[in-house]
Amino acid sequence: MTALRLDIIRLGVRTRRAGETLALVDAVDLTLQAGEVLALVGASGSGKSLTCAAALDVLPPGTWREGGTVALEGVTRTGAELRGRHVATILQNPRSAFNPVRTMRAHAEETLRALGVERARWDGLVASALSDAGLADGSAGEAERILSLHPFEMSGGMLQRMMIALALLTGAPFLFADEPTTDLDLVVQREILDLLDRLKASRGLGILLVTHDMGVVARLADRVAVMEAGRIVETGPVMDLFHRPSHSATRRLVHAHLSLYGLEPAS
């Protein structure tokens, strides 16, 4: 059986500076399959986050999508059709994603209401999502405790898990994870990466992992796409890119990663 596939095809993002139109993302092609992790890597400013935002039609002010399509199983979809139904998103700074005066229960109920899920299913879906995200042990009491909390009562790691739980509530087969461990300490980073790995296996999620951290790539990714100056310059299986990088941008990323540990890259 062929895995569900999401294709980003010839995607472009533009902006205007000093009266000139500039390409921030240029003709990007990516394919993500359910049950795999595709790491989108590159230096800061290379266009990684803009690519994800453009695919879902949530670009920041002053930028716009120019050209390109996003297709689910060969059928072109708009960002509005994809967001929250076929593609869920988790962000770099989870604290900024939550309304500080609303409880976790309110956030979960808002998600389910927006998706049109019948009320009778809410409790079961929320309990399952919290358990799968490692926030509750399956007991009703623990789930109730988590759901009663406000964002300021939770650590960064708990909030990232809660964001993952909200993504699971959607039932979306694909997850865009934009630098999901950057603001977390090393122990929590490892726990979040382990969690994403388990969800890939247990739920068959296809994860587009945006990162500049090659350690995260080595830990989680199946395939890698390297961006430089808004273009994809190299793609391949993760071990191929670590051991046989062909583009200078990839070699720089690998070299920088290995040098942190006093290691010499393969010649």
PDB file of C-alpha atoms in Angstrom, residues 6 8 30-33 36-42 46-52 87-92 160 164 174-182 184 189 192-197 200 205-227 232 238 242 253:
ATOM      1  CA  LEU A   6       2.039  15.656   0.148  1.00  0.00           C
ATOM      2  CA  ILE A   8       5.025  21.104  -2.653  1.00  0.00           C
ATOM      3  CA  LEU A  30       9.410  18.906  -1.763  1.00  0.00           C
ATOM      4  CA  THR A  31       7.659  15.576  -1.309  1.00  0.00           C
ATOM      5  CA  LEU A  32       6.616  14.313   2.127  1.00  0.00           C
ATOM      6  CA  GLN A  33       5.132  10.888   2.742  1.00  0.00           C
ATOM      7  CA  GLU A  36       8.583   9.598   7.419  1.00  0.00           C
ATOM      8  CA  VAL A  37      10.490  12.597   8.722  1.00  0.00           C
ATOM      9  CA  LEU A  38      11.803  14.981   6.072  1.00  0.00           C
ATOM     10  CA  ALA A  39      14.224  17.528   7.556  1.00  0.00           C
ATOM     11  CA  LEU A  40      14.349  20.904   5.844  1.00  0.00           C
ATOM     12  CA  VAL A  41      17.708  22.360   6.859  1.00  0.00           C
ATOM     13  CA  GLY A  42      19.776  25.417   6.116  1.00  0.00           C
ATOM     14  CA  SER A  46      17.606  30.495   3.929  1.00  0.00           C
ATOM     15  CA  GLY A  47      13.812  30.304   3.498  1.00  0.00           C
ATOM     16  CA  LYS A  48      12.858  27.226   5.528  1.00  0.00           C
ATOM     17  CA  SER A  49      10.068  28.709   7.637  1.00  0.00           C
ATOM     18  CA  LEU A  50       8.787  30.821   4.740  1.00  0.00           C
ATOM     19  CA  THR A  51       8.413  27.662   2.655  1.00  0.00           C
ATOM     20  CA  CYS A  52       6.147  26.101   5.291  1.00  0.00           C
ATOM     21  CA  VAL A  87      -1.496  19.465   8.030  1.00  0.00           C
ATOM     22  CA  ALA A  88      -1.021  20.417  11.692  1.00  0.00           C
ATOM     23  CA  THR A  89       1.714  22.764  12.873  1.00  0.00           C
ATOM     24  CA  ILE A  90       3.914  23.118  15.949  1.00  0.00           C
ATOM     25  CA  LEU A  91       6.097  26.155  16.470  1.00  0.00           C
ATOM     26  CA  GLN A  92       9.490  27.120  17.856  1.00  0.00           C
ATOM     27  CA  GLN A 160       5.401  21.986  23.529  1.00  0.00           C
ATOM     28  CA  ILE A 164       1.671  18.443  19.936  1.00  0.00           C
ATOM     29  CA  PHE A 174       1.065  15.514   8.289  1.00  0.00           C
ATOM     30  CA  LEU A 175       2.850  17.721  10.806  1.00  0.00           C
ATOM     31  CA  PHE A 176       5.004  20.767  10.089  1.00  0.00           C
ATOM     32  CA  ALA A 177       7.400  21.168  13.037  1.00  0.00           C
ATOM     33  CA  ASP A 178       9.258  24.478  12.839  1.00  0.00           C
ATOM     34  CA  GLU A 179      12.337  24.382  15.106  1.00  0.00           C
ATOM     35  CA  PRO A 180      10.357  22.475  17.769  1.00  0.00           C
ATOM     36  CA  THR A 181      13.245  22.086  20.240  1.00  0.00           C
ATOM     37  CA  THR A 182      15.194  25.335  19.918  1.00  0.00           C
ATOM     38  CA  LEU A 184      14.084  23.870  25.266  1.00  0.00           C
ATOM     39  CA  GLN A 189      14.822  18.447  23.606  1.00  0.00           C
ATOM     40  CA  ILE A 192      10.391  15.923  22.455  1.00  0.00           C
ATOM     41  CA  LEU A 193      12.435  14.283  19.678  1.00  0.00           C
ATOM     42  CA  ASP A 194      11.713  10.845  21.158  1.00  0.00           C
ATOM     43  CA  LEU A 195       8.022  11.755  21.265  1.00  0.00           C
ATOM     44  CA  LEU A 196       7.953  12.818  17.611  1.00  0.00           C
ATOM     45  CA  ASP A 197       9.743   9.608  16.659  1.00  0.00           C
ATOM     46  CA  LYS A 200       5.758   8.845  13.464  1.00  0.00           C
ATOM     47  CA  LEU A 205       2.652  10.886  10.796  1.00  0.00           C
ATOM     48  CA  GLY A 206       4.572  12.488   7.980  1.00  0.00           C
ATOM     49  CA  ILE A 207       6.710  15.176   9.625  1.00  0.00           C
ATOM     50  CA  LEU A 208       8.348  18.111   7.863  1.00  0.00           C
ATOM     51  CA  LEU A 209      11.007  19.103  10.394  1.00  0.00           C
ATOM     52  CA  VAL A 210      12.411  22.601   9.942  1.00  0.00           C
ATOM     53  CA  THR A 211      15.760  22.981  11.693  1.00  0.00           C
ATOM     54  CA  HIS A 212      19.300  24.281  11.481  1.00  0.00           C
ATOM     55  CA  ASP A 213      20.507  21.724  14.045  1.00  0.00           C
ATOM     56  CA  MET A 214      22.190  18.797  12.331  1.00  0.00           C
ATOM     57  CA  GLY A 215      22.148  16.853  15.613  1.00  0.00           C
ATOM     58  CA  VAL A 216      18.350  16.932  15.485  1.00  0.00           C
ATOM     59  CA  VAL A 217      18.522  15.841  11.851  1.00  0.00           C
ATOM     60  CA  ALA A 218      20.761  12.874  12.680  1.00  0.00           C
ATOM     61  CA  ARG A 219      18.471  11.827  15.527  1.00  0.00           C
ATOM     62  CA  LEU A 220      15.099  12.025  13.773  1.00  0.00           C
ATOM     63  CA  ALA A 221      15.191  12.453   9.999  1.00  0.00           C
ATOM     64  CA  ASP A 222      14.802   9.826   7.287  1.00  0.00           C
ATOM     65  CA  ARG A 223      15.514  12.225   4.432  1.00  0.00           C
ATOM     66  CA  VAL A 224      17.002  15.713   4.229  1.00  0.00           C
ATOM     67  CA  ALA A 225      16.454  18.687   1.935  1.00  0.00           C
ATOM     68  CA  VAL A 226      19.061  21.450   2.158  1.00  0.00           C
ATOM     69  CA  MET A 227      18.119  25.072   1.449  1.00  0.00           C
ATOM     70  CA  ILE A 232      16.701  23.461  -2.504  1.00  0.00           C
ATOM     71  CA  VAL A 238      20.065  11.378   5.987  1.00  0.00           C
ATOM     72  CA  PHE A 242      26.230  13.228   6.451  1.00  0.00           C
ATOM     73  CA  LEU A 253      26.401  22.404   7.825  1.00  0.00           C
TER      74      LEU A 253
END
